[in-house]
């Protein structure tokens, strides 16, 4: 489905072009990621869709090609629930010296109990540990590129409701779907802020983006058919995935400081994107989290 006239007008006002740039978006076969890629194509970028399901990715690419027949859209396989898939994905990029100007970690999961292939609790494993592992591998490579790189991690407004308890990090005492998701996004936000400091004097700017509230398969599929139907009916109340995908383009058009958060401007849940406040919970406690994360990953690799 083509971008709406409203979106096109909003993007045009930014006065930006991505001609000659390569934009990689993980989880771009669906929802916010798909729309992020669509806008990148509109702005003239070459696109890399990093997706776990080849069939879904190809169907999404077909849809985009109809709208942008001359576009360069590459698909790379990436399953965040499997660290060895991240190894193959990054090896592919390194071996083929793939040039990337904008890297968006968008893929994520919600309300999915169980464990990843490596034994991490599913939501924390996919939304946090996988992005941590991937970032530690890809950022040193991106740092060698001779141009500026924008690196974005997708958090959620619910990060501000989360708490980190290292004694029961995986909620083994009592599993709570929402709290696990919120914790995964707070960890990702803390880590992203830490990365922005680590790469402060480099070619890489690190940002956190979030979609506010948008009806996509992420939430709609989580609770069964009744909620799915309700979500379908309520979708006009929330941001469209298209509007929720515009944070990246706001960042590109402004000279924002690395470490900024961008998301919808109305209660950080609805509307067009603006810079959001970076809270204390994001700025503090990274050292403990990094130490913990390193140890958890070392237990697996
Ligand atoms: N929608 C919201 O209101 C909302 C609010 C706050 C934050 N977010 C965040 O926004 C991001 C995009 O979500 P969305 O709402 O657009 O949901 P979505 O349409 O369900 O998209 C999620 C994408 O992530 C992919 N994915 C899930 N698990 C993966 C894995 N193990 N490896 C690789 N890819 C995986 C999915 O692939 P498959 O299609 O194969 O499942 C899909 O492409 C997520 O990080 C989410 O947490 C969304």
Coordinates of C-alpha atoms in Angstrom, one line a residue, residues 46-281:
X46 CA 18.7 1.4 -1.3
X47 CA 17.2 -0.9 1.2
X48 CA 18.2 -4.0 3.1
X49 CA 15.4 -6.0 4.7
X50 CA 16.9 -8.1 7.5
X51 CA 14.1 -10.6 8.3
X52 CA 13.8 -14.1 9.9
X53 CA 11.2 -15.4 7.5
X54 CA 12.3 -15.4 3.8
X55 CA 8.8 -16.0 2.4
X56 CA 7.3 -13.1 4.4
X57 CA 10.3 -10.9 3.4
X58 CA 9.9 -11.7 -0.3
X59 CA 6.1 -11.0 -0.2
X60 CA 6.9 -7.7 1.4
X61 CA 9.5 -6.9 -1.2
X62 CA 7.1 -7.8 -4.0
X63 CA 4.7 -5.2 -2.5
X64 CA 7.3 -2.5 -2.4
X65 CA 8.6 -3.3 -5.9
X66 CA 5.1 -2.6 -7.3
X67 CA 5.4 0.9 -5.9
X68 CA 9.1 1.4 -6.5
X69 CA 10.0 -0.8 -9.6
X70 CA 13.5 0.6 -9.9
X71 CA 14.4 0.2 -6.2
X72 CA 17.3 -1.8 -4.9
X73 CA 15.9 -4.0 -2.2
X74 CA 18.1 -6.8 -0.7
X75 CA 16.9 -9.4 1.8
X76 CA 19.3 -10.7 4.4
X77 CA 18.3 -13.6 6.8
X78 CA 18.3 -12.7 10.5
X79 CA 16.7 -14.6 13.4
X80 CA 17.2 -12.7 16.6
X81 CA 16.2 -15.8 18.7
X82 CA 19.3 -17.5 17.6
X83 CA 22.8 -16.0 18.2
X84 CA 24.3 -18.2 15.5
X85 CA 22.0 -16.5 13.0
X86 CA 23.4 -13.2 14.1
X87 CA 26.9 -14.6 13.5
X88 CA 25.9 -15.6 9.9
X89 CA 24.2 -12.2 9.3
X90 CA 27.2 -10.1 10.4
X91 CA 29.6 -12.4 8.6
X92 CA 27.7 -11.9 5.4
X93 CA 27.9 -8.1 5.9
X94 CA 31.7 -8.2 6.7
X95 CA 32.6 -10.7 3.9
X96 CA 30.7 -8.7 1.3
X97 CA 31.8 -5.3 2.7
X98 CA 28.2 -4.2 2.6
X99 CA 28.0 -0.4 3.0
X100 CA 25.3 0.8 5.5
X101 CA 24.5 4.4 6.3
X102 CA 21.5 3.9 8.5
X103 CA 21.0 0.7 10.6
X104 CA 17.6 0.3 12.4
X105 CA 17.1 -2.4 15.0
X106 CA 13.3 -2.6 14.7
X107 CA 12.5 -6.3 15.0
X108 CA 10.9 -7.2 18.3
X109 CA 8.5 -9.5 20.0
X110 CA 5.8 -9.2 22.7
X111 CA 3.8 -11.6 24.8
X112 CA 5.7 -14.6 23.7
X113 CA 6.6 -16.9 26.5
X114 CA 9.2 -19.7 26.1
X115 CA 12.9 -19.5 25.4
X116 CA 15.1 -18.6 22.4
X117 CA 17.3 -21.2 20.7
X118 CA 20.1 -20.2 23.1
X119 CA 17.8 -20.6 26.2
X120 CA 17.1 -16.9 26.9
X121 CA 13.6 -16.0 28.0
X122 CA 12.0 -15.2 24.6
X123 CA 11.2 -11.5 25.0
X124 CA 14.3 -10.5 26.8
X125 CA 16.4 -12.7 24.5
X126 CA 14.9 -11.2 21.3
X127 CA 14.4 -7.6 22.2
X128 CA 17.5 -7.1 24.3
X129 CA 20.2 -9.8 24.4
X130 CA 20.0 -10.3 20.6
X131 CA 20.3 -6.6 19.9
X132 CA 23.1 -6.3 22.4
X133 CA 25.0 -9.2 20.8
X134 CA 24.4 -7.9 17.3
X135 CA 25.4 -4.3 18.2
X136 CA 28.7 -5.5 19.8
X137 CA 29.5 -7.2 16.5
X138 CA 28.3 -4.7 14.0
X139 CA 29.3 -1.4 15.5
X140 CA 33.1 -1.9 15.3
X141 CA 32.5 -2.6 11.6
X142 CA 30.3 0.4 11.1
X143 CA 33.0 2.5 12.8
X144 CA 35.4 1.6 10.0
X145 CA 33.2 3.1 7.3
X146 CA 34.3 6.4 6.0
X147 CA 31.0 8.2 6.4
X148 CA 28.5 9.1 9.1
X149 CA 26.3 6.2 10.3
X150 CA 22.9 6.6 12.1
X151 CA 22.3 3.6 14.4
X152 CA 18.8 3.3 15.9
X153 CA 17.4 1.0 18.5
X154 CA 13.6 0.6 18.8
X155 CA 12.4 1.0 22.4
X156 CA 8.9 1.5 23.7
X157 CA 7.2 4.2 25.8
X158 CA 6.7 1.5 28.4
X159 CA 10.4 1.5 29.3
X160 CA 9.6 4.2 31.8
X161 CA 7.3 1.8 33.7
X162 CA 9.9 -1.0 34.0
X163 CA 12.3 -2.0 36.8
X164 CA 15.4 -4.2 36.6
X165 CA 15.8 -6.8 39.3
X166 CA 19.0 -8.7 38.8
X167 CA 18.0 -11.4 41.4
X168 CA 15.0 -12.3 39.2
X169 CA 16.0 -10.9 35.8
X170 CA 13.9 -13.4 33.8
X171 CA 10.8 -13.3 36.0
X172 CA 11.2 -17.0 37.0
X173 CA 9.4 -16.4 40.3
X174 CA 6.2 -15.1 38.6
X175 CA 6.2 -14.6 34.8
X176 CA 4.5 -11.3 33.8
X177 CA 4.2 -10.8 30.1
X178 CA 3.9 -7.0 30.2
X179 CA 6.7 -6.5 32.8
X180 CA 9.1 -8.7 30.8
X181 CA 8.4 -6.7 27.7
X182 CA 8.9 -3.4 29.5
X183 CA 12.1 -4.6 31.1
X184 CA 13.4 -5.7 27.7
X185 CA 12.9 -2.2 26.4
X186 CA 14.3 -0.4 29.4
X187 CA 17.5 -2.6 29.1
X188 CA 17.7 -1.7 25.4
X189 CA 17.2 2.0 26.2
X190 CA 20.0 2.0 28.9
X191 CA 22.3 0.1 26.5
X192 CA 21.5 2.5 23.6
X193 CA 22.3 5.5 25.8
X194 CA 25.5 3.9 26.9
X195 CA 26.4 3.2 23.3
X196 CA 25.8 6.8 22.4
X197 CA 28.4 7.8 24.9
X198 CA 30.8 5.0 23.9
X199 CA 30.7 6.2 20.2
X200 CA 30.5 9.9 21.0
X201 CA 33.7 10.7 19.2
X202 CA 33.2 8.5 16.2
X203 CA 31.3 8.5 12.9
X204 CA 28.3 6.7 14.6
X205 CA 25.3 8.5 16.2
X206 CA 23.1 6.3 18.3
X207 CA 19.4 7.1 18.7
X208 CA 16.4 5.5 20.4
X209 CA 13.2 5.5 18.4
X210 CA 9.7 4.3 19.4
X211 CA 6.4 4.0 17.7
X212 CA 4.1 5.1 20.5
X213 CA 1.0 2.9 20.3
X214 CA 0.2 1.4 16.9
X215 CA -1.9 -1.6 15.9
X216 CA 0.4 -4.0 14.2
X217 CA 0.7 -7.8 14.4
X218 CA 2.9 -7.4 17.5
X219 CA 0.1 -6.6 19.8
X220 CA -2.8 -7.8 17.7
X221 CA -1.5 -11.4 17.6
X222 CA -0.6 -11.5 21.2
X223 CA -3.9 -12.1 22.9
X224 CA -6.0 -14.3 20.7
X225 CA -9.0 -13.5 18.4
X226 CA -11.1 -11.3 20.6
X227 CA -8.4 -8.8 21.3
X228 CA -7.3 -9.1 17.6
X229 CA -10.8 -8.1 16.5
X230 CA -10.9 -5.3 19.1
X231 CA -7.5 -4.1 18.0
X232 CA -8.8 -4.0 14.4
X233 CA -11.7 -1.8 15.5
X234 CA -9.5 0.4 17.6
X235 CA -6.8 0.9 15.1
X236 CA -8.2 4.4 14.1
X237 CA -7.7 5.5 17.7
X238 CA -4.0 4.7 17.7
X239 CA -1.2 5.8 15.4
X240 CA -1.0 4.0 12.1
X241 CA 2.2 2.0 11.6
X242 CA 3.0 4.6 8.9
X243 CA 2.8 7.5 11.3
X244 CA 4.7 5.5 13.9
X245 CA 7.5 4.8 11.5
X246 CA 8.5 8.5 10.9
X247 CA 10.8 9.0 13.9
X248 CA 13.9 8.0 11.8
X249 CA 13.1 10.7 9.3
X250 CA 12.7 13.3 12.0
X251 CA 16.2 12.3 13.2
X252 CA 17.7 12.6 9.7
X253 CA 16.2 16.1 9.2
X254 CA 17.3 17.5 12.5
X255 CA 20.7 17.9 14.0
X256 CA 19.8 15.9 17.1
X257 CA 22.4 15.0 19.7
X258 CA 23.5 11.3 19.8
X259 CA 21.6 9.5 22.6
X260 CA 18.3 11.2 21.9
X261 CA 14.9 9.5 22.0
X262 CA 12.4 10.3 19.3
X263 CA 8.7 9.1 19.3
X264 CA 5.2 10.5 18.9
X265 CA 4.7 13.9 20.6
X266 CA 1.3 13.4 22.3
X267 CA 1.9 11.7 25.6
X268 CA 4.8 9.9 23.8
X269 CA 2.0 7.7 22.3
X270 CA 0.2 9.5 19.5
X271 CA 0.9 11.8 16.6
X272 CA 4.0 12.8 14.6
X273 CA 7.4 12.4 16.1
X274 CA 9.3 14.8 18.3
X275 CA 12.3 14.5 20.6
X276 CA 11.2 12.9 23.9
X277 CA 12.8 13.3 27.3
X278 CA 15.6 10.9 28.2
X279 CA 14.7 9.9 31.7
X280 CA 17.0 9.1 34.6
X281 CA 16.1 5.4 34.3

